Amino acid sequence: MDYDLVVIGGGPAGILGAATAARKGLKVVLLEKNDKLGKKLAITGGGRCNFTNKSDGETFGRNIITNGKFLYSALNAFTSRHIIELLNTLGVKARLESGGRVFPASGQSADVLKALQKHLKDSGVEVRYNSGVRQLLSSDGQVTGALLSDNTRVKSLSILVATGGASYKQTGSSGDGYQFARQLGHAIIGPRPALVPLVVREGWVLELQGLALDNVMLRVAKGGRVKAEQSGELLFTHFGLSGPAVLNLSSFLTRNFSFPLDLSIDLKPGWSGQQLNKFLQEHLLQNPARSLKNTLSDMLPQRLATAILALAGIDGSRQGAQVTRGEREGLVSALKNLAVTVSGTRSLNEAIVTGGGVSTKEINPSTLESKIIRGLYFAGEVIDVDALTGGYNLQIAFSTGYLSGTSAGNIQ
Ligand SMILES: Cc1cc2nc3c(=O)[nH]c(=O)nc-3n(C[C@H](O)[C@H](O)[C@H](O)COP(=O)(O)OP(=O)(O)OC[C@H]3O[C@@H](n4cnc5c(N)ncnc54)[C@H](O)[C@@H]3O)c2cc1C
C-alpha cells in the first residue's frame, strides 16, 4: 500500500482528518482537486469566517437541522473549545460576537486557512494539489485505493471522503463524494439546497431590493398553525428575500414543505398588535398635521413605509388626524402580518450548505466508518447533516474531520 490513509478533499473536514491521522503516526496523503486548499473556507462569513459557535450543548443541538444525534460523538470528541485552542496555538486569536458566534480577531478567513495549512504541514501530511479523484477502488467489501482524473492510482486500505456538498461548485465542492459513495452501495439523501435565499412572487418585494431590516419574525403556517418561524435580519433582493433569518428558515422549508407557500413577515415582533395600534394612535394624535407617510417613516425605512401604505390601500399624503380607526387597524395588520408568496428557492449552487448527502444510517457515528465498506470514512458536508447559520456548519466539518482522523487508518 502507498499510504495508511488517503484523504479526498482539502476543506476544513479533510484538513482536520488528515492532520489528526498523521499525528497518530500514519502516512497520510491529502488529495485536493484545486490548486489550493479551502476555497470555500476562504469565502465563509463574508470573508470573516464564523468558524464555530460557543453556545452550550443544548443550543448547539437546536441549531442542527438534520441528524444532530448522529453528530453527538463527533461534536463531543472535538468541541468549539478545541478548535478555538488549536487555532490559538497556531497564532489565530478568536473574537466572540453576538449569538455565540466566533470569528478570527483579525476578521480574515485567510488567517484561519493559513493556520490550518500550517497544522497540516506540522503534522507531516503530504498534500497533492490538482489531484481530483474520479473513482474509489474496492475489493471484497474493502476499499483499496483511489483512481485520479489523470488515471494514476493511489493505494490504501483507508480512505476518508471529505469532498463537501454540492453548492458553490466553483469552490470545488461539486458533489463528487455522493458519486463515490453511491458506487460503493451507499444511499444518498437529496441533495437539496439549505440556507438558501427565497424567491418571491410579489413585485413590490423586488422593488425594495437592497433594503435590510434588523429584526423581523418570519412565520409559515399550515391549517392556521405556525409550522416554522425564524427571527433576525432580512434582506430584500432582486428575486425575493435573503439575510440570516430567511436562510435559516429556508433549511426547514426545503426539508418539510413544498412550494409555493405563504410566508408572513412580522415587521414589529417586539410589539403585540394591540400595543402597536395604541402607539400608532398616540403618534398620529401628537402629529395631526403631519402626513401619514412621514409619521410611518419614524417606524420604518421610507421605501418600506411607502410600500406598506400602498398594500394597505391608504393614501400616504393624508394627515394623521384624518386616519380612521379601520385604516389604522389595516396598517397594524400589514405591519404584523405582511404576506408574501414564496414560489421556491434559489438553486442548489447558491445554497450556503447542501442538505442531504450520504445517509447517516450507513455510517458508524462513533468512528464515521462506512457500515457497508471496510476502510471507507466520511467527514463534513458530504454526510447528510446540516445546521443553521452561526458557525455550526464549520464546527461540524472540524469535529467530523477530527473524529474520522482518530479512527481511520491502520499502520501497514
Ligand atoms: C458563501 C458561504 C459562506 C459560508 N459561511 C459559513 C460560516 O461563516 N460559518 C460556517 O460554519 N459555515 C459557513 N459556510 C459553510 C461551510 O463553508 C461548509 O459547511 C464547510 O466548508 C464544509 O466543509 P467540508 O470540508 O465538508 O467541505 P468543503 O469546504 O466544501 O471542502 C471540500 C473540498 O473537497 C475538494 N474536492 C471535492 N471533490 C473532490 C475530488 N473529486 N477530488 C479531490 N478533491 C475534491 C474540494 O475542492 C474542496 O476543497 C459557508 C458556505 C458558503 C458557501
Coordinates of C-alpha atoms and ligand atoms in Angstrom, one line a residue:
M1 CA 0.0 0.0 0.0
D2 CA 1.2 3.5 -0.8
Y3 CA -0.4 5.2 2.3
D4 CA -2.1 4.3 5.6
L5 CA -4.8 6.9 4.8
V6 CA -5.9 8.8 1.7
V7 CA -8.0 11.9 2.4
I8 CA -10.0 13.2 -0.5
G9 CA -10.8 16.9 -0.2
G10 CA -8.9 19.8 1.3
G11 CA -11.7 21.7 3.1
P12 CA -11.9 22.0 6.9
A13 CA -13.1 18.4 7.3
G14 CA -10.4 16.9 5.2
I15 CA -7.6 19.1 6.7
L16 CA -8.6 18.1 10.3
G17 CA -9.0 14.5 9.4
A18 CA -5.6 14.3 7.6
A19 CA -3.7 16.2 10.3
T20 CA -5.3 14.2 13.2
A21 CA -4.5 10.8 11.5
A22 CA -0.9 11.9 10.7
R23 CA -0.3 12.9 14.3
K24 CA -1.1 9.3 15.3
G25 CA 1.9 8.3 13.1
L26 CA 0.1 7.3 10.0
K27 CA 1.4 8.0 6.5
V28 CA -1.3 10.3 5.1
V29 CA -1.8 11.9 1.7
L30 CA -4.5 14.6 1.1
L31 CA -5.7 14.8 -2.5
E32 CA -7.3 18.2 -3.5
K33 CA -8.6 18.8 -7.0
N34 CA -8.0 22.6 -6.9
D35 CA -4.6 24.3 -7.0
K36 CA -5.2 25.4 -3.4
L37 CA -6.9 24.2 -0.2
G38 CA -10.0 25.6 1.5
K39 CA -11.5 27.7 -1.3
K40 CA -14.9 27.5 0.3
L41 CA -13.5 28.2 3.8
A42 CA -11.9 31.4 2.4
I43 CA -15.3 32.9 1.5
T44 CA -17.1 31.9 4.7
G45 CA -18.8 34.5 6.9
G46 CA -18.4 37.1 4.2
G47 CA -14.7 36.6 4.2
R48 CA -14.5 36.8 8.0
C49 CA -15.1 33.1 8.7
N50 CA -17.5 32.4 11.5
F51 CA -15.6 29.2 12.4
T52 CA -17.5 28.0 15.4
N53 CA -20.2 28.8 17.9
K54 CA -19.6 28.9 21.7
S55 CA -23.2 28.2 22.7
D56 CA -23.9 25.4 25.2
G57 CA -24.6 21.9 24.0
E58 CA -28.4 22.2 24.1
T59 CA -28.4 25.4 22.0
F60 CA -25.9 23.8 19.6
G61 CA -28.2 20.8 19.2
R62 CA -31.2 23.0 18.5
N63 CA -29.3 24.7 15.7
I64 CA -28.5 21.4 13.9
I65 CA -31.3 20.8 11.4
T66 CA -30.5 17.3 10.2
N67 CA -29.2 14.3 12.2
G68 CA -28.0 16.1 15.3
K69 CA -28.0 12.8 17.3
F70 CA -25.7 11.2 14.7
L71 CA -23.2 14.0 15.4
Y72 CA -23.1 13.6 19.1
S73 CA -19.8 11.6 19.3
A74 CA -18.1 13.8 16.8
L75 CA -19.2 17.1 18.5
N76 CA -18.1 15.8 21.9
A77 CA -14.7 14.5 20.6
F78 CA -13.8 17.9 19.2
T79 CA -15.7 20.9 20.6
S80 CA -15.7 24.6 19.8
R81 CA -13.2 25.0 22.7
H82 CA -10.9 22.6 20.9
I83 CA -10.9 24.4 17.5
I84 CA -10.5 27.8 19.3
E85 CA -7.5 26.4 21.2
L86 CA -6.0 24.7 18.2
L87 CA -6.2 28.0 16.2
N88 CA -4.9 29.9 19.1
T89 CA -1.8 27.7 19.3
L90 CA -1.4 28.3 15.5
G91 CA -1.4 32.1 16.1
V92 CA -5.1 32.9 15.4
K93 CA -6.9 34.7 18.2
A94 CA -10.6 34.3 18.4
R95 CA -13.3 37.0 18.8
L96 CA -16.7 36.2 20.3
E97 CA -19.6 38.0 18.7
S98 CA -23.4 38.0 19.3
G99 CA -25.2 34.7 19.5
G100 CA -22.1 32.8 20.5
R101 CA -20.5 33.2 17.0
V102 CA -16.7 33.0 16.9
F103 CA -14.5 34.7 14.3
P104 CA -10.8 35.2 14.0
A105 CA -9.9 38.5 15.8
S106 CA -8.3 39.7 12.6
G107 CA -11.6 39.4 10.7
Q108 CA -9.8 37.5 8.0
S109 CA -10.7 33.9 6.9
A110 CA -7.3 33.8 5.2
D111 CA -5.7 33.7 8.7
V112 CA -7.7 30.6 9.6
L113 CA -6.8 28.9 6.4
K114 CA -3.1 29.7 6.8
A115 CA -3.2 28.3 10.3
L116 CA -4.9 25.1 9.2
Q117 CA -2.3 24.7 6.4
K118 CA 0.5 25.1 9.0
H119 CA -1.3 22.4 11.1
L120 CA -1.2 20.0 8.1
K121 CA 2.5 20.7 7.4
D122 CA 3.5 20.3 11.1
S123 CA 1.6 17.0 11.2
G124 CA 3.6 15.7 8.3
V125 CA 0.7 15.3 5.8
E126 CA 1.7 15.1 2.1
V127 CA -0.6 17.4 0.1
R128 CA -1.2 16.9 -3.6
Y129 CA -2.9 19.7 -5.5
N130 CA -4.6 19.4 -8.8
S131 CA -5.4 15.9 -7.9
G132 CA -9.1 15.3 -8.5
V133 CA -10.3 11.8 -7.6
R134 CA -12.5 10.1 -10.2
Q135 CA -13.4 6.9 -8.5
L136 CA -12.8 4.8 -5.4
L137 CA -11.4 1.3 -5.8
S138 CA -12.6 -1.6 -3.7
S139 CA -12.4 -5.4 -3.4
D140 CA -14.4 -7.8 -1.3
G141 CA -16.1 -5.1 0.7
Q142 CA -12.8 -3.3 1.5
V143 CA -11.5 0.0 -0.1
T144 CA -8.2 -0.5 -1.8
G145 CA -7.4 3.0 -3.2
A146 CA -8.5 5.9 -5.4
L147 CA -8.3 6.5 -9.2
L148 CA -7.3 10.0 -10.1
S149 CA -8.5 12.1 -13.1
D150 CA -5.1 11.6 -14.7
N151 CA -5.7 7.8 -14.4
T152 CA -3.0 7.3 -11.7
R153 CA -3.9 5.2 -8.7
V154 CA -3.2 5.7 -5.1
K155 CA -3.3 2.6 -3.0
S156 CA -4.6 2.5 0.6
L157 CA -6.9 0.4 2.8
S158 CA -8.3 3.5 4.4
I159 CA -10.0 6.4 2.5
L160 CA -11.6 9.4 4.0
V161 CA -14.1 11.1 1.7
A162 CA -14.3 14.8 2.7
T163 CA -15.4 16.3 -0.6
G164 CA -18.1 18.6 0.8
G165 CA -21.6 19.2 -0.6
A166 CA -22.8 20.3 -4.0
S167 CA -23.2 24.1 -3.7
Y168 CA -20.9 26.9 -4.7
K169 CA -19.4 24.4 -7.2
Q170 CA -16.7 27.0 -8.3
T171 CA -15.0 26.3 -4.9
G172 CA -14.5 22.6 -5.9
S173 CA -17.4 21.1 -3.9
S174 CA -19.4 19.6 -6.8
G175 CA -21.0 16.5 -5.2
D176 CA -18.2 14.0 -6.2
G177 CA -18.4 12.3 -2.9
Y178 CA -22.0 11.3 -3.5
Q179 CA -21.0 9.5 -6.6
F180 CA -18.1 7.7 -4.8
A181 CA -20.4 6.6 -2.0
R182 CA -23.3 5.6 -4.4
Q183 CA -20.9 3.5 -6.5
L184 CA -19.9 1.6 -3.3
G185 CA -23.6 0.9 -2.4
H186 CA -24.4 3.8 -0.1
A187 CA -27.8 5.6 -0.2
I188 CA -27.7 9.3 -0.9
I189 CA -30.4 11.5 0.6
G190 CA -31.4 14.5 -1.6
P191 CA -29.4 16.6 -2.1
R192 CA -31.4 19.8 -1.6
P193 CA -30.5 23.4 -1.0
A194 CA -30.3 24.5 2.6
L195 CA -29.5 28.0 3.9
V196 CA -30.7 29.3 0.6
P197 CA -32.4 32.6 -0.5
L198 CA -36.1 32.5 -1.2
V199 CA -37.8 33.5 -4.5
V200 CA -40.9 35.6 -4.0
R201 CA -43.7 36.4 -6.4
E202 CA -44.8 39.9 -5.4
G203 CA -43.4 42.7 -7.4
W204 CA -43.3 45.2 -4.5
V205 CA -40.8 42.9 -2.7
L206 CA -38.4 43.1 -5.7
E207 CA -38.7 46.8 -5.8
L208 CA -37.3 47.0 -2.3
Q209 CA -34.1 45.3 -3.3
G210 CA -31.1 46.3 -1.2
L211 CA -33.2 47.2 1.9
A212 CA -32.1 45.3 5.1
L213 CA -34.2 45.0 8.2
D214 CA -32.5 44.2 11.5
N215 CA -35.1 42.3 13.4
V216 CA -38.2 40.7 11.9
M217 CA -40.1 37.5 12.6
L218 CA -40.9 35.2 9.7
R219 CA -43.6 32.6 10.0
V220 CA -45.0 29.8 7.9
A221 CA -48.4 28.4 8.9
K222 CA -50.4 25.4 7.8
G223 CA -54.1 25.0 8.7
G224 CA -53.9 28.0 10.9
R225 CA -50.9 26.7 13.0
V226 CA -47.4 28.1 12.8
K227 CA -45.1 25.3 11.5
A228 CA -41.8 27.2 11.1
E229 CA -40.6 30.5 12.4
Q230 CA -37.3 32.4 12.5
S231 CA -36.4 35.8 13.7
G232 CA -33.4 38.0 12.7
E233 CA -32.2 40.0 9.8
L234 CA -33.9 40.1 6.5
L235 CA -32.6 41.4 3.1
F236 CA -34.8 42.3 0.1
T237 CA -33.2 41.3 -3.2
H238 CA -34.0 41.5 -6.9
F239 CA -35.5 38.0 -6.7
G240 CA -37.1 38.0 -3.3
L241 CA -35.6 37.6 0.2
S242 CA -32.3 36.7 1.8
G243 CA -30.4 37.5 5.0
P244 CA -29.8 35.3 8.1
A245 CA -33.5 34.9 9.2
V246 CA -34.5 33.9 5.6
L247 CA -31.6 31.5 5.1
N248 CA -32.3 29.8 8.4
L249 CA -36.0 29.5 7.6
S250 CA -35.2 28.0 4.2
S251 CA -33.5 25.0 5.7
F252 CA -36.8 24.0 7.4
L253 CA -38.8 24.8 4.2
T254 CA -36.7 22.8 1.8
R255 CA -36.9 19.8 4.2
N256 CA -40.5 19.8 5.3
F257 CA -42.6 21.9 2.9
S258 CA -43.5 22.2 -0.8
F259 CA -43.7 25.4 -2.8
P260 CA -45.4 27.7 -3.4
L261 CA -46.2 28.7 0.2
D262 CA -47.4 31.7 2.1
L263 CA -44.9 33.5 4.3
S264 CA -45.9 36.1 6.9
I265 CA -43.4 38.8 7.9
D266 CA -43.9 40.5 11.3
L267 CA -42.1 43.8 11.0
K268 CA -42.5 44.6 14.7
P269 CA -42.1 41.3 16.5
G270 CA -41.4 43.1 19.8
W271 CA -44.9 44.6 20.0
S272 CA -48.3 42.9 20.1
G273 CA -50.9 44.2 17.6
Q274 CA -52.7 46.0 20.4
Q275 CA -49.5 47.8 21.6
L276 CA -48.7 48.8 18.0
N277 CA -52.3 50.1 17.5
K278 CA -52.0 52.2 20.7
F279 CA -48.6 53.5 19.7
L280 CA -49.8 54.5 16.2
Q281 CA -52.9 56.1 17.6
E282 CA -50.9 58.2 20.1
H283 CA -48.3 59.0 17.5
L284 CA -50.9 60.2 15.0
L285 CA -52.6 62.3 17.7
Q286 CA -49.3 64.0 18.5
N287 CA -48.7 64.8 14.9
P288 CA -52.2 65.6 13.5
A289 CA -51.0 67.8 10.6
R290 CA -48.1 65.5 9.5
S291 CA -48.6 63.2 6.5
L292 CA -49.2 59.6 7.4
K293 CA -46.2 58.6 5.2
N294 CA -43.8 60.7 7.2
T295 CA -45.3 59.5 10.5
L296 CA -44.8 55.9 9.4
S297 CA -41.3 56.7 8.4
D298 CA -40.4 57.2 12.0
M299 CA -41.0 53.5 12.5
L300 CA -39.8 52.0 9.1
P301 CA -37.4 52.8 6.3
Q302 CA -39.2 55.3 4.0
R303 CA -39.3 52.9 1.0
L304 CA -40.9 50.2 3.1
A305 CA -43.4 52.7 4.6
T306 CA -44.5 53.7 1.1
A307 CA -44.9 50.0 0.1
I308 CA -46.9 49.2 3.3
L309 CA -49.3 52.2 2.7
A310 CA -49.8 51.0 -0.9
L311 CA -50.6 47.5 0.2
A312 CA -53.0 48.7 2.9
G313 CA -54.7 50.9 0.2
I314 CA -54.1 54.1 2.2
D315 CA -53.2 57.5 0.7
G316 CA -49.9 58.4 2.5
S317 CA -50.3 62.1 1.9
R318 CA -53.3 62.2 4.3
Q319 CA -52.8 63.9 7.6
G320 CA -52.6 62.0 10.8
A321 CA -55.9 63.5 12.1
Q322 CA -57.7 62.1 9.1
V323 CA -56.8 58.5 9.6
T324 CA -59.8 56.4 10.5
R325 CA -59.7 53.6 13.0
G326 CA -60.3 51.0 10.3
E327 CA -57.3 52.3 8.3
R328 CA -55.1 52.2 11.4
E329 CA -56.1 48.6 12.1
G330 CA -55.3 47.8 8.4
L331 CA -51.9 49.3 8.9
V332 CA -51.2 47.3 12.1
S333 CA -52.3 44.2 10.3
A334 CA -49.8 44.9 7.4
L335 CA -47.0 45.6 9.9
K336 CA -47.6 42.5 11.9
N337 CA -48.6 40.1 9.1
L338 CA -47.1 41.2 5.8
A339 CA -47.9 38.4 3.4
V340 CA -45.7 37.2 0.6
T341 CA -45.8 34.1 -1.7
V342 CA -42.6 32.1 -1.8
S343 CA -42.5 30.4 -5.2
G344 CA -39.3 28.4 -4.4
T345 CA -35.6 28.9 -3.6
R346 CA -32.6 29.9 -5.5
S347 CA -30.6 27.0 -7.0
L348 CA -28.6 24.4 -5.0
N349 CA -25.5 26.1 -6.3
E350 CA -26.4 29.3 -4.4
A351 CA -27.1 27.4 -1.1
I352 CA -24.7 28.1 1.8
V353 CA -24.9 24.4 2.6
T354 CA -26.2 21.3 1.0
G355 CA -29.0 19.4 2.8
G356 CA -28.9 15.7 2.3
G357 CA -25.8 13.6 1.4
V358 CA -24.5 10.2 2.4
S359 CA -27.2 8.6 4.6
T360 CA -26.2 8.5 8.3
K361 CA -27.9 5.2 8.7
E362 CA -25.0 3.6 6.9
I363 CA -22.2 5.3 8.8
N364 CA -21.0 4.4 12.3
P365 CA -21.4 7.6 14.4
S366 CA -18.6 6.6 16.8
T367 CA -15.9 6.2 14.1
L368 CA -17.5 7.7 10.9
E369 CA -16.6 4.5 9.1
S370 CA -19.0 3.1 6.5
K371 CA -21.1 0.2 7.7
I372 CA -21.0 -1.2 4.1
I373 CA -17.4 -1.0 3.0
R374 CA -14.4 -1.5 5.3
G375 CA -11.9 1.3 5.5
L376 CA -14.2 3.9 4.0
Y377 CA -14.8 7.0 6.1
F378 CA -16.8 10.2 5.7
A379 CA -16.5 13.7 7.2
G380 CA -18.0 17.1 6.7
E381 CA -20.8 18.3 4.5
V382 CA -20.8 15.2 2.3
I383 CA -22.7 13.5 5.1
D384 CA -26.5 14.0 5.4
V385 CA -26.1 16.7 8.1
D386 CA -26.7 20.4 8.1
A387 CA -27.2 23.3 10.6
L388 CA -28.3 26.9 10.8
T389 CA -26.0 29.9 10.3
G390 CA -23.8 30.8 13.2
G391 CA -20.6 28.8 12.8
Y392 CA -22.3 25.4 13.4
N393 CA -21.6 24.0 9.9
L394 CA -17.8 24.6 10.1
Q395 CA -17.7 23.1 13.6
I396 CA -19.5 20.0 12.2
A397 CA -16.8 19.8 9.5
F398 CA -14.0 20.2 12.1
S399 CA -15.5 17.7 14.5
T400 CA -16.3 15.0 12.0
G401 CA -12.9 15.6 10.4
Y402 CA -11.2 15.1 13.7
L403 CA -13.2 12.0 14.7
S404 CA -12.6 10.3 11.4
G405 CA -8.9 11.1 11.7
T406 CA -8.7 9.5 15.1
S407 CA -10.4 6.3 13.9
A408 CA -9.3 6.0 10.3
G409 CA -6.3 4.1 9.1
N410 CA -4.1 1.3 10.3
I411 CA -0.4 1.4 10.1
Q412 CA 0.5 -1.2 7.4
Ligands
LIG1 C1 -20.7 31.6 0.9 C2 -20.6 30.7 2.1 C3 -20.4 31.2 3.4 C4 -20.3 30.3 4.5 N1 -20.1 30.8 5.7 C5 -20.0 29.9 6.8 C6 -19.7 30.4 8.1 O1 -19.4 31.6 8.3 N2 -19.7 29.5 9.1 C7 -20.0 28.2 8.9 O2 -20.0 27.5 9.9 N3 -20.2 27.7 7.7 C8 -20.2 28.5 6.6 N4 -20.4 28.0 5.4 C9 -20.5 26.5 5.2 C10 -19.1 25.9 5.3 O3 -18.2 26.6 4.4 C11 -19.2 24.4 4.8 O4 -20.1 23.7 5.6 C12 -17.8 23.7 5.0 O5 -16.8 24.4 4.2 C13 -17.9 22.2 4.7 O6 -16.6 21.7 4.9 P1 -16.1 20.4 4.1 O7 -14.6 20.2 4.4 O8 -17.0 19.3 4.4 O9 -16.2 20.7 2.6 P2 -15.6 21.9 1.6 O10 -15.2 23.0 2.4 O11 -16.6 22.0 0.6 O12 -14.3 21.2 1.0 C14 -14.4 20.1 0.1 C15 -13.1 20.0 -0.6 O13 -13.0 18.8 -1.4 C16 -12.5 19.1 -2.7 N5 -13.0 18.0 -3.6 C17 -14.2 17.8 -4.0 N6 -14.3 16.8 -4.9 C18 -13.0 16.3 -5.0 C19 -12.4 15.3 -5.7 N7 -13.2 14.5 -6.6 N8 -11.1 15.1 -5.6 C20 -10.3 15.9 -4.8 N9 -10.8 16.9 -4.1 C21 -12.2 17.1 -4.2 C22 -13.0 20.5 -3.0 O14 -12.2 21.1 -4.0 C23 -12.9 21.1 -1.6 O15 -11.6 21.7 -1.4 C24 -20.4 28.9 4.3 C25 -20.6 28.4 3.0 C26 -20.7 29.3 1.9 C27 -20.8 28.7 0.5

